[in-house]
Coordinates of C-alpha atoms and ligand atoms in Angstrom, one line a residue:
M1 CA 4.6 211.6 93.9
R2 CA 3.8 212.7 90.4
E3 CA 1.7 210.7 88.1
P4 CA 3.3 209.6 84.9
T5 CA 3.1 212.5 82.4
T6 CA 3.0 210.0 79.5
E7 CA 1.8 206.6 78.6
L8 CA 4.3 204.0 77.7
G9 CA 3.5 204.1 74.1
D10 CA 3.8 207.9 73.8
V11 CA 7.1 207.7 72.0
I12 CA 8.1 209.1 68.5
P13 CA 9.1 207.1 66.5
A14 CA 6.7 204.4 67.6
P15 CA 8.5 201.4 69.1
A16 CA 8.1 198.0 67.6
E17 CA 6.3 196.5 70.6
V18 CA 4.7 198.2 73.6
W19 CA 3.3 196.2 76.5
P20 CA 2.0 198.7 79.2
D21 CA 1.6 197.5 82.8
P22 CA 0.0 200.3 84.9
A23 CA 0.7 198.3 88.0
A24 CA 4.5 198.5 87.3
D25 CA 5.2 202.2 87.3
F26 CA 8.7 203.1 88.5
T27 CA 9.2 206.1 90.6
V28 CA 12.6 208.0 90.4
H29 CA 13.4 209.2 94.0
S30 CA 16.3 210.9 95.6
G31 CA 18.2 207.7 96.0
T32 CA 17.9 206.4 92.4
A33 CA 21.1 205.6 90.6
V34 CA 22.1 204.4 87.2
R35 CA 24.1 201.2 86.7
T36 CA 25.9 201.2 83.3
T37 CA 28.5 199.1 81.5
S38 CA 31.9 200.0 80.0
A39 CA 30.3 199.9 76.5
T40 CA 27.5 202.2 77.6
A41 CA 29.4 204.5 80.0
A42 CA 28.6 207.7 78.1
V43 CA 25.0 206.7 77.3
G44 CA 24.5 206.0 81.1
E45 CA 25.7 209.5 81.8
A46 CA 23.4 210.9 79.3
L47 CA 20.4 209.1 80.8
A48 CA 21.5 210.3 84.3
A49 CA 21.6 213.9 83.0
A50 CA 18.1 213.6 81.6
I51 CA 16.8 212.2 84.9
R52 CA 18.6 215.0 86.9
A53 CA 16.9 217.6 84.7
A54 CA 13.5 215.9 85.3
T55 CA 13.9 215.6 89.1
G56 CA 16.8 217.8 90.4
Y57 CA 18.2 214.7 92.1
R58 CA 21.9 213.7 92.1
I59 CA 21.5 210.4 90.2
P60 CA 25.0 208.9 90.5
V61 CA 26.3 206.6 87.7
S62 CA 28.5 203.6 88.3
Q63 CA 29.1 200.1 86.9
T64 CA 28.3 198.5 90.2
A65 CA 24.9 199.6 91.6
G66 CA 21.7 201.3 90.5
S67 CA 18.0 200.5 90.0
I68 CA 18.1 201.7 86.4
A69 CA 20.5 199.3 84.8
F70 CA 22.0 198.7 81.3
T71 CA 23.2 195.4 79.8
V72 CA 24.5 195.0 76.2
G73 CA 25.1 192.2 73.9
T74 CA 22.0 190.7 72.2
G75 CA 19.8 191.5 69.3
P76 CA 20.0 193.2 66.0
P77 CA 22.0 196.5 65.7
E78 CA 20.5 199.5 67.5
S79 CA 17.8 197.3 69.3
Y80 CA 16.8 197.3 72.9
T81 CA 14.3 196.0 75.4
L82 CA 13.2 198.4 78.0
E83 CA 11.6 196.9 81.1
V84 CA 10.0 199.3 83.6
G85 CA 9.0 197.6 86.9
P86 CA 8.1 198.9 90.3
T87 CA 11.6 198.5 91.7
E88 CA 13.8 198.3 88.6
V89 CA 14.2 199.7 85.1
T90 CA 16.4 197.5 82.9
I91 CA 17.7 198.4 79.4
A92 CA 18.9 195.3 77.6
A93 CA 20.5 196.7 74.4
S94 CA 22.3 195.1 71.4
D95 CA 25.0 197.6 71.5
A96 CA 25.8 201.1 72.6
A97 CA 23.7 202.5 69.7
G98 CA 20.7 200.4 71.0
A99 CA 21.3 201.7 74.5
F100 CA 21.4 205.3 73.2
A101 CA 18.1 204.6 71.3
A102 CA 16.6 203.3 74.6
V103 CA 17.7 206.5 76.4
Q104 CA 15.9 208.6 73.7
T105 CA 12.8 206.5 74.4
L106 CA 13.1 207.0 78.2
R107 CA 13.7 210.7 77.8
Q108 CA 10.3 211.0 76.2
L109 CA 8.7 209.1 79.0
L110 CA 10.1 211.5 81.6
P111 CA 9.2 215.2 82.2
L112 CA 11.8 217.4 80.4
T113 CA 12.4 219.4 83.6
G114 CA 11.1 219.3 87.2
Q115 CA 11.8 219.0 90.8
G116 CA 11.1 215.9 93.0
D117 CA 10.0 212.4 92.3
A118 CA 9.1 211.4 88.7
T119 CA 7.3 208.4 87.5
I120 CA 8.1 206.3 84.5
P121 CA 5.1 204.4 83.1
G122 CA 5.4 200.6 83.8
G123 CA 5.7 197.9 81.2
R124 CA 7.9 196.7 78.5
I125 CA 9.1 198.1 75.2
V126 CA 10.8 195.9 72.6
D127 CA 12.2 198.1 69.9
R128 CA 14.4 197.9 66.8
P129 CA 14.8 200.0 63.6
R130 CA 13.1 199.2 60.3
F131 CA 16.0 200.8 58.4
G132 CA 19.6 201.3 59.5
Y133 CA 20.0 204.6 57.7
R134 CA 17.7 207.4 59.0
G135 CA 19.0 210.8 57.8
V136 CA 18.5 214.4 57.4
L137 CA 20.4 216.7 55.0
L138 CA 21.3 220.2 56.0
D139 CA 22.4 222.6 53.2
V140 CA 25.2 224.7 54.7
A141 CA 26.2 225.9 51.2
R142 CA 23.2 228.1 50.2
H143 CA 23.1 229.5 53.7
F144 CA 25.9 228.8 56.1
F145 CA 25.2 227.5 59.7
T146 CA 28.0 227.8 62.3
S147 CA 29.2 224.7 64.1
D148 CA 27.3 225.7 67.2
E149 CA 24.1 225.9 65.1
V150 CA 24.9 222.5 63.6
K151 CA 25.4 221.1 67.1
A152 CA 22.1 222.5 68.2
Y153 CA 20.6 220.8 65.1
I154 CA 22.2 217.5 66.1
D155 CA 20.8 217.9 69.6
A156 CA 17.3 218.4 68.0
I157 CA 17.4 215.4 65.7
A158 CA 19.0 212.7 67.8
P159 CA 16.0 212.3 70.2
F160 CA 14.0 211.0 67.2
K161 CA 16.6 208.3 66.4
I162 CA 17.9 210.1 63.3
N163 CA 21.4 208.7 63.0
H164 CA 22.8 210.4 59.9
L165 CA 23.4 214.1 59.2
H166 CA 24.2 214.7 55.6
L167 CA 26.0 218.1 55.2
H168 CA 25.7 219.6 51.8
L169 CA 29.0 221.4 52.0
T170 CA 29.5 222.8 48.6
D171 CA 27.4 224.5 45.8
D172 CA 27.3 227.3 43.3
Q173 CA 27.0 230.0 45.9
G174 CA 29.6 228.8 48.5
W175 CA 32.2 226.3 49.6
R176 CA 32.1 225.5 53.3
L177 CA 34.9 223.1 54.2
E178 CA 38.5 224.0 54.3
I179 CA 40.6 222.0 51.9
K180 CA 44.3 222.4 52.7
S181 CA 45.6 221.5 49.2
W182 CA 43.1 224.0 47.6
P183 CA 42.9 226.8 50.2
E184 CA 41.2 229.4 48.0
L185 CA 38.0 227.3 48.0
T186 CA 37.2 228.7 51.4
S187 CA 39.3 231.9 51.4
V188 CA 37.6 233.1 48.3
S189 CA 34.2 231.2 48.3
G190 CA 33.6 230.6 51.9
G191 CA 33.5 234.2 53.2
R192 CA 31.6 237.4 52.9
G193 CA 29.1 237.8 50.1
T194 CA 28.6 234.1 49.6
G195 CA 25.3 232.1 50.0
V196 CA 22.0 232.9 48.4
G197 CA 21.6 236.7 48.4
G198 CA 25.1 237.0 49.8
A199 CA 23.7 236.4 53.2
G200 CA 25.2 233.2 54.3
A201 CA 28.9 233.7 54.8
G202 CA 31.2 231.2 56.6
F203 CA 33.0 227.8 56.4
Y204 CA 34.4 225.2 58.7
T205 CA 38.0 224.8 59.3
Q206 CA 39.2 221.2 59.2
E207 CA 39.5 221.4 63.0
E208 CA 35.8 222.7 63.4
Y209 CA 34.6 220.0 61.0
A210 CA 36.5 217.2 63.0
D211 CA 35.0 218.6 66.2
L212 CA 31.4 218.5 64.6
V213 CA 32.0 214.9 63.5
S214 CA 32.9 213.9 67.1
Y215 CA 30.1 215.8 68.6
A216 CA 27.7 214.0 66.3
A217 CA 29.3 210.6 67.0
A218 CA 28.8 211.1 70.7
R219 CA 25.1 211.3 69.9
F220 CA 25.2 208.3 67.5
V221 CA 24.9 210.5 64.5
T222 CA 27.2 209.8 61.5
I223 CA 28.1 212.8 59.4
V224 CA 27.8 212.3 55.7
P225 CA 29.8 215.0 53.8
E226 CA 28.7 215.9 50.3
I227 CA 30.9 217.5 47.7
D228 CA 28.6 218.2 44.8
M229 CA 29.9 217.5 41.3
P230 CA 30.2 217.8 38.3
G231 CA 27.5 220.5 38.6
H232 CA 26.9 222.9 41.4
V233 CA 30.6 223.9 41.3
N234 CA 30.5 227.7 40.5
A235 CA 32.0 228.6 43.9
A236 CA 35.0 226.2 43.3
Q237 CA 35.4 227.8 39.9
V238 CA 35.3 231.3 41.2
A239 CA 38.2 230.3 43.6
Y240 CA 40.0 228.4 40.8
P241 CA 39.2 229.6 37.3
E242 CA 41.4 226.9 35.9
L243 CA 38.5 224.6 36.7
T244 CA 36.3 226.3 34.1
A245 CA 36.2 225.7 30.3
E246 CA 36.3 229.5 29.8
G247 CA 39.1 230.4 32.2
A248 CA 37.0 232.6 34.4
A249 CA 33.9 232.4 36.6
R250 CA 31.9 235.1 38.3
P251 CA 30.5 234.8 41.8
R252 CA 26.8 234.1 41.8
T253 CA 24.4 234.3 44.8
D254 CA 21.1 233.7 42.9
A255 CA 19.3 230.4 43.5
A256 CA 19.5 229.1 39.9
V257 CA 20.7 225.5 39.4
G258 CA 22.3 223.5 36.5
Y259 CA 24.6 226.2 35.0
S260 CA 28.0 225.1 36.2
S261 CA 30.1 222.1 35.3
L262 CA 33.6 220.7 35.9
V263 CA 35.5 220.1 32.7
V264 CA 35.2 216.4 32.2
G265 CA 37.9 215.9 29.6
R266 CA 40.7 217.6 31.4
P267 CA 43.1 215.7 33.6
E268 CA 43.5 218.6 36.1
T269 CA 39.9 218.2 37.0
Y270 CA 40.6 214.8 38.5
V271 CA 43.6 216.2 40.5
F272 CA 41.2 218.7 42.1
V273 CA 38.6 216.0 42.7
E274 CA 41.0 213.5 44.1
D275 CA 42.6 216.0 46.4
V276 CA 39.3 217.1 47.8
L277 CA 38.0 213.5 48.2
R278 CA 41.2 212.4 49.9
E279 CA 41.0 215.3 52.5
V280 CA 37.3 214.8 53.1
A281 CA 37.7 211.1 53.5
A282 CA 40.6 211.5 55.9
L283 CA 38.4 213.9 58.1
T284 CA 35.4 211.6 58.0
P285 CA 35.3 208.4 60.1
G286 CA 31.8 207.4 58.9
P287 CA 31.5 205.0 56.0
Y288 CA 29.9 207.3 53.4
L289 CA 31.1 210.1 51.1
H290 CA 28.4 211.8 49.0
I291 CA 29.5 213.0 45.6
G292 CA 26.3 214.9 44.6
G293 CA 25.8 214.3 40.9
D294 CA 22.4 216.1 40.7
E295 CA 21.1 218.6 38.2
A296 CA 24.3 218.5 36.0
D297 CA 22.4 220.2 33.2
A298 CA 25.6 221.9 32.0
T299 CA 27.4 218.6 31.6
P300 CA 26.7 216.7 28.4
P301 CA 25.2 213.3 29.2
A302 CA 28.1 211.3 27.8
D303 CA 30.6 213.5 29.8
Y304 CA 28.5 213.1 32.9
R305 CA 28.7 209.3 32.6
T306 CA 32.5 209.5 32.0
F307 CA 32.9 211.7 35.1
I308 CA 30.8 209.6 37.5
T309 CA 32.5 206.4 36.2
K310 CA 35.9 207.9 37.0
V311 CA 35.0 209.4 40.4
L312 CA 33.2 206.5 42.0
P313 CA 36.4 204.4 42.3
L314 CA 38.2 207.4 43.8
V315 CA 35.8 207.4 46.7
A316 CA 36.5 203.7 47.2
R317 CA 40.2 204.3 46.9
Y318 CA 40.0 206.5 50.1
G319 CA 38.0 203.9 51.9
K320 CA 34.6 205.3 51.6
R321 CA 31.3 204.1 50.2
P322 CA 29.9 206.5 47.6
I323 CA 26.4 208.0 47.8
G324 CA 25.1 210.1 44.9
W325 CA 21.9 211.7 43.9
Y326 CA 19.8 209.2 41.8
E327 CA 21.2 210.7 38.5
I328 CA 24.4 208.6 39.1
A329 CA 22.4 205.5 38.3
A330 CA 22.9 206.5 34.6
V331 CA 26.1 204.5 34.9
D332 CA 26.7 200.9 36.0
L333 CA 27.3 201.4 39.7
P334 CA 29.7 199.4 41.8
E335 CA 27.8 197.4 44.3
S336 CA 28.9 199.7 47.2
A337 CA 27.4 202.8 45.6
V338 CA 24.1 204.2 46.9
P339 CA 21.8 206.2 44.7
Q340 CA 19.6 208.7 46.6
F341 CA 16.2 209.2 45.0
W342 CA 15.0 212.7 45.3
R343 CA 12.4 213.3 42.6
I344 CA 8.6 213.5 42.6
E345 CA 8.1 211.2 39.6
A346 CA 6.4 207.8 40.3
A347 CA 9.2 205.7 38.8
S348 CA 12.9 205.7 38.1
D349 CA 14.4 203.3 35.6
G350 CA 17.9 204.0 36.7
V351 CA 17.2 203.4 40.4
A352 CA 15.2 200.3 39.7
R353 CA 18.1 199.0 37.6
A354 CA 20.5 199.7 40.4
A355 CA 18.3 198.0 42.9
A356 CA 18.1 194.9 40.6
N357 CA 21.9 194.9 40.5
G358 CA 21.9 194.8 44.3
N359 CA 22.6 198.5 45.1
K360 CA 21.1 199.9 48.2
V361 CA 19.0 203.0 47.8
I362 CA 18.2 206.0 50.0
M363 CA 14.7 207.3 49.6
S364 CA 14.2 211.1 49.7
P365 CA 11.2 211.9 47.5
A366 CA 10.9 215.7 47.4
D367 CA 7.1 215.7 47.6
R368 CA 7.3 213.8 51.0
V369 CA 10.5 214.6 52.8
Y370 CA 11.8 217.9 51.4
L371 CA 11.7 220.0 54.5
D372 CA 12.4 223.1 52.4
M373 CA 9.0 222.8 50.8
K374 CA 6.3 225.1 52.3
Y375 CA 3.8 223.5 54.6
D376 CA 1.0 225.4 52.8
V377 CA 0.3 228.5 50.9
D378 CA 0.9 230.7 53.9
S379 CA 4.3 229.3 54.9
R380 CA 7.3 231.4 55.1
P381 CA 10.1 230.5 54.4
G382 CA 10.1 227.7 51.8
L383 CA 9.9 226.7 48.2
D384 CA 7.0 224.9 46.5
W385 CA 8.4 223.2 43.3
A386 CA 7.5 219.8 44.7
G387 CA 4.2 221.0 46.1
Y388 CA 3.2 221.8 49.7
V389 CA 4.4 219.2 52.3
E390 CA 2.0 219.1 55.2
V391 CA 2.9 216.9 58.1
R392 CA 0.4 214.3 56.8
R393 CA 2.2 214.1 53.4
A394 CA 5.6 213.7 55.2
Y395 CA 4.1 210.8 57.2
D396 CA 1.5 209.1 55.1
W397 CA 3.6 207.2 52.6
D398 CA 5.8 204.1 52.6
P399 CA 9.4 204.0 51.3
A400 CA 9.1 200.4 50.1
D401 CA 6.1 201.4 47.8
R402 CA 7.5 204.5 46.4
L403 CA 9.3 203.2 43.3
P404 CA 8.5 200.2 41.2
G405 CA 11.3 197.7 41.5
V406 CA 12.7 199.3 44.7
G407 CA 11.2 197.4 47.6
E408 CA 12.0 196.9 51.2
D409 CA 15.2 194.9 50.6
A410 CA 16.7 197.5 48.3
L411 CA 16.4 200.2 50.8
L412 CA 19.3 201.4 52.9
G413 CA 16.9 203.9 54.5
V414 CA 15.2 207.3 54.3
E415 CA 16.5 210.8 54.4
A416 CA 14.7 214.1 54.8
A417 CA 16.3 217.2 53.2
L418 CA 16.5 220.7 54.3
W419 CA 17.8 222.9 51.5
S420 CA 18.6 226.5 52.6
E421 CA 17.9 228.8 49.7
T422 CA 15.2 230.5 51.7
L423 CA 16.5 230.0 55.1
R424 CA 18.2 232.8 57.1
S425 CA 18.4 231.5 60.7
L426 CA 18.3 228.6 63.0
T427 CA 14.7 229.6 63.8
D428 CA 13.9 229.1 60.1
V429 CA 15.6 225.7 60.3
Q430 CA 13.5 224.7 63.3
T431 CA 10.3 226.0 61.7
M432 CA 10.9 223.8 58.7
T433 CA 12.2 220.7 60.6
F434 CA 9.5 220.5 63.3
P435 CA 7.1 218.7 63.3
R436 CA 7.8 217.1 59.9
L437 CA 11.2 215.5 60.8
P438 CA 9.7 213.4 63.7
A439 CA 7.1 212.2 61.1
V440 CA 9.8 211.1 58.7
A441 CA 11.8 209.6 61.6
E442 CA 8.8 207.3 62.3
V443 CA 8.6 206.4 58.6
A444 CA 12.3 205.4 58.8
W445 CA 12.4 203.7 62.3
S446 CA 9.0 202.2 62.9
A447 CA 7.6 199.0 61.4
R448 CA 5.0 199.6 58.8
E449 CA 2.2 198.0 60.9
R450 CA 3.0 200.2 63.9
R451 CA 2.2 203.4 62.0
D452 CA -1.3 204.9 61.9
Ligands
TNX1 C1 16.8 220.4 44.1 S1 17.3 217.8 45.4 C2 18.2 220.3 44.4 C3 18.8 221.3 45.1 C4 17.9 222.4 45.5 C5 16.5 221.8 45.9 C6 15.5 222.8 46.4 C7 18.6 218.0 44.6 C8 19.5 216.9 44.6 N1 18.9 219.2 44.1 O1 19.9 221.9 44.4 O2 18.4 223.1 46.7 O3 16.0 221.2 44.8 O4 14.4 222.2 46.9

């Protein structure tokens, strides 16, 4: 028999309550089985797969018998109680998402791989998230990542209870999602020579995107698609010059920001915007659609407000809840709209006003959770405009203290961001993501008093 390789509390993000009982260790043996429920059938299979990898045993799954057993039906969303005793492990979850969260906890208490009996440390964990929205942004516009690479990323983030993947699908350097009513977006701006330095070609067909969405959903990750506008649109304008004021745009693969803008006063602009939003909404079962709105330096402020005011209701028309970078708080937001704060400044009048009006906010301060920032002076790759972001900086802050007027109740959650101007490969992505993303995951999931 192997000793437990972990203690009950050795879980990231830290669970709400941990009550170890060293007399109650559970040993997985060759006859161990998983008993699941109809609501948690797939989650039960996922747990069995993890236990198989840890032991080499068969670990059958059924809804009738098994010493590792799921129940569902009580508690706040995504919550669970995990009880490890000498003869039984029980997972009492609120819902399938809570059962999935419990499995992520259990996976961390088991060896990743191995042969023979494995021991799960005894005791009880009672766990629930602090925030319902725990996200990470992956920029697939500046450098494209294939759907297999994005799936690998989903596999890497889900164990830390990250439940939203925000895909930054469009920017000046490339357009990465097929739009059937505007096919040249990807045939012209999704292919060779796009991306920063021309080194990040590619796009998702609608079928590939739908497949990604369901792959993510099976891991309790909601895809949040972003179509960035009215700025960051050079790639769209290269494909469709009629979207420019001048009638022409040239492809650009440098990393500059703030130079492109849709033409706010022209009705055709909104035909384009509505077509895109309609198709993206139809492909996206999740509740959110991100409209960007950042760094629109080439859009006069009055035009910017006109544009955002027109576009927010279009998102609602197609059944989605709009998220936008904090700049959208320059207009009176409908209550469903979610501003996402990304700056390094200590205050934001716009976001505070939105919070006072009842809007929920996503916290993504660049000096804490921008995973594209270098760790330190020696880091490669990475940027440094928001300073270096060591693991401690990513961890040692609190989202409810970040902006005056934007407290706990105003927060939808926390999102880290991995922009890809300097990234070239999945290895780069992993280098920047780990170990900082688990730190941010704990900021987003764990109760404040559970962090140290
Ligand atoms: C700012 S954060 C941007 C992005 C860049 C990023 C680089 C935000 C909403 N806009 O366009 O990729 O900085 O760190």
